[in-house]
Short mmCIF file of C-alpha atoms in Angstrom, two decimals:
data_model
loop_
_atom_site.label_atom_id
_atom_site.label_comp_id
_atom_site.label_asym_id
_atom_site.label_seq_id
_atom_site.Cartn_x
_atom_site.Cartn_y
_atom_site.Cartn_z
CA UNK U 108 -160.40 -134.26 -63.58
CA UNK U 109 -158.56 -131.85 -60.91
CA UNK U 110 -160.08 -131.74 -57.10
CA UNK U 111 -160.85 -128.90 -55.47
CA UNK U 112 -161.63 -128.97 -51.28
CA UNK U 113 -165.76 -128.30 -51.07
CA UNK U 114 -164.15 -126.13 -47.75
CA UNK U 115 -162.00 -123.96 -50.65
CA UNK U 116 -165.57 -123.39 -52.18
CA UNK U 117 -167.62 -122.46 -49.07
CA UNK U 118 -164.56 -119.72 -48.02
CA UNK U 119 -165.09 -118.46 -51.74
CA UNK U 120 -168.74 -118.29 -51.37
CA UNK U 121 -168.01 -116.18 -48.05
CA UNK U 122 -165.89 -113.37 -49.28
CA UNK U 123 -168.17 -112.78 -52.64
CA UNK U 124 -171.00 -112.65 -50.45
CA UNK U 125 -168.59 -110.21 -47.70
CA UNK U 126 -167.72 -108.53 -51.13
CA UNK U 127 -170.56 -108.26 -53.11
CA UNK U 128 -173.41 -108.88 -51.01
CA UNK U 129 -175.95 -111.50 -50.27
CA UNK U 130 -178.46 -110.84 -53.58
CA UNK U 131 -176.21 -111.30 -56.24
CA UNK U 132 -173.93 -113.98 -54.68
CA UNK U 133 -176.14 -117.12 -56.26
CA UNK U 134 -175.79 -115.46 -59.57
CA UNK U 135 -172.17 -114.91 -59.02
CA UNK U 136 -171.58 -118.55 -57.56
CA UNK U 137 -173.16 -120.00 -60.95
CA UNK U 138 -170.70 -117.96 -63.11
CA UNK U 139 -167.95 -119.52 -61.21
CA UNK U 140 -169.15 -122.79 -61.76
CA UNK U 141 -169.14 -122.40 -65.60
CA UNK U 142 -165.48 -121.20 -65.31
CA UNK U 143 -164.47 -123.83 -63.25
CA UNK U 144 -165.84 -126.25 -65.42
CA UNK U 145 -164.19 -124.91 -68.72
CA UNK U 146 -161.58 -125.60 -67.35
CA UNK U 147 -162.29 -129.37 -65.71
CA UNK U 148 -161.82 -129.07 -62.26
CA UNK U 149 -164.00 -130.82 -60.18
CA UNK U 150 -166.26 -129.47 -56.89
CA UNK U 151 -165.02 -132.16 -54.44
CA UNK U 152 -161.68 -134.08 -53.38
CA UNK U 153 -161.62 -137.63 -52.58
CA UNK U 154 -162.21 -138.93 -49.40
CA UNK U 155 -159.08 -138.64 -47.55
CA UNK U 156 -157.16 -137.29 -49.70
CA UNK U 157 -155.48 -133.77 -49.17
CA UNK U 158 -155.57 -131.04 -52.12
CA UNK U 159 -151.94 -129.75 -52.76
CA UNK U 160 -150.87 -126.92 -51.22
CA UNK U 161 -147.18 -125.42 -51.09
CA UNK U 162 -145.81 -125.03 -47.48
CA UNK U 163 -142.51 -124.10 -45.74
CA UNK U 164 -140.74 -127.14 -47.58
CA UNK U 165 -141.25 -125.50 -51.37
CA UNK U 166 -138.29 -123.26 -52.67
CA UNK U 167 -139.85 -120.90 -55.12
CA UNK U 168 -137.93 -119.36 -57.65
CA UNK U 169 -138.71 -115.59 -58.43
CA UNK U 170 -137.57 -114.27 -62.16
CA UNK U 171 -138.62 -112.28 -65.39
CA UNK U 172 -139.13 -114.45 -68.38
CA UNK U 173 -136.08 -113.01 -70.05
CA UNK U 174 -133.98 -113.33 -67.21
CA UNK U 175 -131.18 -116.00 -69.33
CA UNK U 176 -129.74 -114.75 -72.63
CA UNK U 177 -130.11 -117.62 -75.33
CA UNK U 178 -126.83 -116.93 -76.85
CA UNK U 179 -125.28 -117.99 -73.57
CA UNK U 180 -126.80 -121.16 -73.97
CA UNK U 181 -126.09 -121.98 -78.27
CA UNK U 182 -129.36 -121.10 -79.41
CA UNK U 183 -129.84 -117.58 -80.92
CA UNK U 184 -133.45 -118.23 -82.04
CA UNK U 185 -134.89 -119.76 -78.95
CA UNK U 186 -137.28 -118.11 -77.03
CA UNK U 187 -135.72 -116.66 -73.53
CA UNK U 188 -139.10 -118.36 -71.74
CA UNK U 189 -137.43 -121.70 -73.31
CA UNK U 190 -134.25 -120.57 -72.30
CA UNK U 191 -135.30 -120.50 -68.53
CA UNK U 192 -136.61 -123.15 -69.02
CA UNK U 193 -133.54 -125.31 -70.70
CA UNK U 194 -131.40 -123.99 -67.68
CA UNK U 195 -133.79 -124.88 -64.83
CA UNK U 196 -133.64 -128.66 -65.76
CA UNK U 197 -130.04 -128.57 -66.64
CA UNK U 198 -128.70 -126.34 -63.85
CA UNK U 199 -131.47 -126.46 -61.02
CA UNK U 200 -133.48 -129.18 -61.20
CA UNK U 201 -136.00 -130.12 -57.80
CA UNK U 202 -133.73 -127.51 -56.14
CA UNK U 203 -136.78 -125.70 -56.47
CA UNK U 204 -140.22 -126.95 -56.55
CA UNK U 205 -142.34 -123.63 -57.85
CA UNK U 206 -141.18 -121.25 -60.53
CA UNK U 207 -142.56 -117.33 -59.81
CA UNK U 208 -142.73 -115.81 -63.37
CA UNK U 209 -142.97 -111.90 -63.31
CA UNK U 210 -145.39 -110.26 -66.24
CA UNK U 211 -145.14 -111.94 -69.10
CA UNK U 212 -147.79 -110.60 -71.03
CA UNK U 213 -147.81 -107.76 -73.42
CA UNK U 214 -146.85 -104.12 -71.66
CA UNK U 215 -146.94 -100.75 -72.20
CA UNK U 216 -144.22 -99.35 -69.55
CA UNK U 217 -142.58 -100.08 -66.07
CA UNK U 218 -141.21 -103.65 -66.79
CA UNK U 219 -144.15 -105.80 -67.95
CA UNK U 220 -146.38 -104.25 -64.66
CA UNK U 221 -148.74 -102.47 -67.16
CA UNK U 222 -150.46 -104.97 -68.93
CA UNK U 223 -151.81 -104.30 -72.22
CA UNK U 224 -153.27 -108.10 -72.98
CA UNK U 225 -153.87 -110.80 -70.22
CA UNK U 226 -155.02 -113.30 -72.54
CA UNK U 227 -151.28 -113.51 -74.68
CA UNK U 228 -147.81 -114.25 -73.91
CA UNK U 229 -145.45 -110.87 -74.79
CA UNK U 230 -143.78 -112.80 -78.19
CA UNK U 231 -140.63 -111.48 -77.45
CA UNK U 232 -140.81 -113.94 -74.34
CA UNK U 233 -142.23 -116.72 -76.17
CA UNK U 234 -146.18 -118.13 -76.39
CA UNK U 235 -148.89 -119.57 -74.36
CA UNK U 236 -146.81 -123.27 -75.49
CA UNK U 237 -143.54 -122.63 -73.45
CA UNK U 238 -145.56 -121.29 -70.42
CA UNK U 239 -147.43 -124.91 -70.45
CA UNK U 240 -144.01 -126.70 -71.32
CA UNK U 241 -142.30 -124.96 -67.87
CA UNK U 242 -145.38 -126.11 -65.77
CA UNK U 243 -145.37 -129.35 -67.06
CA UNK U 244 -141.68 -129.88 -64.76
CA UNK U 245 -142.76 -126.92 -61.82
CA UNK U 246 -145.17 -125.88 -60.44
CA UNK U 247 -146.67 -122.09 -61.53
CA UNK U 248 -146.75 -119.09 -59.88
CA UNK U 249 -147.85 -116.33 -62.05
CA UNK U 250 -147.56 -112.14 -61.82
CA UNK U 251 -151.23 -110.93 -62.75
CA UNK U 252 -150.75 -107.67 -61.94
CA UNK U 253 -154.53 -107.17 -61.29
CA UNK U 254 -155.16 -103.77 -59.63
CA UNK U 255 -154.63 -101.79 -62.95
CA UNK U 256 -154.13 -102.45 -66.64
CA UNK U 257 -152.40 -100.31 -69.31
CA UNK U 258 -153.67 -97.36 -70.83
CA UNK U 259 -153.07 -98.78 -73.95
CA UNK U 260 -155.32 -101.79 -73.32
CA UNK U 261 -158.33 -102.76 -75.18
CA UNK U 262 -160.04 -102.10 -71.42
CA UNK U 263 -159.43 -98.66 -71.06
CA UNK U 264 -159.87 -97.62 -74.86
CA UNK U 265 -163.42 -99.52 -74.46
CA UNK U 266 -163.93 -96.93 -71.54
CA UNK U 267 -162.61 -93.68 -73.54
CA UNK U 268 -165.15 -95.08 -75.83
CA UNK U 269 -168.09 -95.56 -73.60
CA UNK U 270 -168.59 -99.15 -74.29
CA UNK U 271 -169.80 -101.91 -72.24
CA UNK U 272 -168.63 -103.39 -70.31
CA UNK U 273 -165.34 -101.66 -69.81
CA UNK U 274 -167.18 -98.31 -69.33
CA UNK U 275 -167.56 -99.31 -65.68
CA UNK U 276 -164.16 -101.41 -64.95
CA UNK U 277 -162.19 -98.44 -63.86
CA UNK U 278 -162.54 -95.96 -60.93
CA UNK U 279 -164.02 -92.95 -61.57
CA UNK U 280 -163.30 -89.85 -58.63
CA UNK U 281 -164.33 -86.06 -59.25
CA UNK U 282 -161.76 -83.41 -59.73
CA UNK U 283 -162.75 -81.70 -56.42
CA UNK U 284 -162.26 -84.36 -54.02
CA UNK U 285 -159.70 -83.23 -51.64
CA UNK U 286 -157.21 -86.37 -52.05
CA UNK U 287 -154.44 -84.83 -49.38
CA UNK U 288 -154.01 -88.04 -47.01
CA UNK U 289 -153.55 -90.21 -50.06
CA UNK U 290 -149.53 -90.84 -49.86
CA UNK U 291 -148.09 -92.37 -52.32
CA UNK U 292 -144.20 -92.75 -53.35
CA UNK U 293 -145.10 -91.57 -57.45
CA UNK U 294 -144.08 -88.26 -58.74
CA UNK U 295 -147.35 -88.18 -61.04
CA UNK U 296 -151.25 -86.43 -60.47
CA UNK U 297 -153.19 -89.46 -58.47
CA UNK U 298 -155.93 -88.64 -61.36
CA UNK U 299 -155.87 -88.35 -64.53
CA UNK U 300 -158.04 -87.23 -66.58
CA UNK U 301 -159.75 -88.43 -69.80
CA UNK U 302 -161.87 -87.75 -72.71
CA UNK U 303 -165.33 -89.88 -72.97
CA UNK U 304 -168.85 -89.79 -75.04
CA UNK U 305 -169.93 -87.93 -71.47
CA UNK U 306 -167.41 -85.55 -71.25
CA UNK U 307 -164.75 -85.53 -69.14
CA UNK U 308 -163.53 -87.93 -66.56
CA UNK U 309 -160.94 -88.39 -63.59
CA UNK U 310 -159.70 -91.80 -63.08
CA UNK U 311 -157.74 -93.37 -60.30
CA UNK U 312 -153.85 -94.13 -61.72
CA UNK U 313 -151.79 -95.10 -58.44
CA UNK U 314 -148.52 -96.01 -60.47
CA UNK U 315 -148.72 -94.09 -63.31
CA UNK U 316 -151.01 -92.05 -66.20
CA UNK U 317 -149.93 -95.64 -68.02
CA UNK U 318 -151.33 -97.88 -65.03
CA UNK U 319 -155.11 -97.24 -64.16
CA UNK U 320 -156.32 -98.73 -61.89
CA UNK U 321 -159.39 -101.20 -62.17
CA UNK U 322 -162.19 -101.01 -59.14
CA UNK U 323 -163.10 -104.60 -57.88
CA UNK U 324 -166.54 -103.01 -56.68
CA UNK U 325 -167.82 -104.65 -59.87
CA UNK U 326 -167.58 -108.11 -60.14
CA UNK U 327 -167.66 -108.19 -63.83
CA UNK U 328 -163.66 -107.16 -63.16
CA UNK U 329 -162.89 -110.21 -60.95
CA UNK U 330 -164.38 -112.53 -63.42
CA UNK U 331 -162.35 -110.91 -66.30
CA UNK U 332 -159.60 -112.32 -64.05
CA UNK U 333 -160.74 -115.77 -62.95
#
């Protein structure tokens, strides 16, 4: 079973309370527990020993999942997340120590930054298998892309819908607000507006009308994350 630093768990416990407040944060602390145990990690490290962290020594490695063609390589039919990963060991090795994988999920628009599934690997990449095959040699650092989800996402047709609990996940602003000092480098509205069982609704879409934006205010959102 993995460690994790009781100290790790009291600074969570801080910022949920700091975040959500001091009446909900047992509640909240107990549905972390069950995640953390799904997935066998333990509450406590072993005396003396110090949980792994990456520091100024790691070289992280930065890349899409289709970075490497796999005709380059002899292999028409391999996946390119198998490709990457053929040509780390053969061509990088411990050069690096941490490999940074950009979306790889399922998208909608703008490069794999509007996610339309977090819970599947985009098949043209490859599947959940050579994700866990690359970690098993580097470490992981993954692109969640967590402050807005595709429009095309079960999430925000749940919301169109008025279903629970999606119908809250998103942020709602009305029309009339006077939004002037938002700056933002996007040629698109800031809202955009949408069609639900209670009429009509303005949502927040920083990026784009494909990208909007999910509101952390409810923690039912971070724990679709965690």
């Amino acid at each position: 079973m993995r460690a994790v630093d009781r100290r790790i768990l009291q600074r969570i416990r801080r910022r949920l309370a700091l975040l959500y407040g001091e009446d909900v944060l047992e509640r909240l602390i107990q549905r972390l527990a069950l995640i953390v145990g799904r997935y066998g990690v333990g509450v406590t490290c072993p005396d003396g020993q110090v949980c792994a962290r990456w520091d100024q020594r790691d070289a992280v490695l930065i890349c899409y999942g289709d970075m490497l063609s796999a005709e380059h390589l002899g292999d028409l039919d391999e996946p390119p997340l198998a490709t990457l990963h053929k040509f780390l060991r053969k061509h990088v090795g411990d050069a690096v120590s941490a490999v940074h994988v950009l979306p790889f999920f399922p998208y909608s628009s703008d490069d794999g930054f509007s996610v339309i599934d977090y819970r599947s690997v985009d098949p043209a990449l490859g599947t959940w298998h050579e994700i866990q095959s690359l970690g098993e040699d580097y470490r992981l650092m993954v692109d969640l892309v967590i402050n807005h989800v595709s429009s095309q996402s079960n999430w925000f047709r749940n919301y169109c819908l008025g279903l629970a609990p999606e119908r809250h996940y998103f942020i709602e602003v009305d029309f009339d607000t006077d939004l002037s000092a938002v700056t933002r480098p996007r040629t698109s509205p800031l809202l955009r507006s949408v069609q639900t069982p209670g009429g009509e609704r303005h949502v927040w879409a920083t990026f784009s009308h494909d990208q909007i934006d999910v509101t952390f205010a409810n923690p039912d959102v971070l724990f679709e994350f965690l």
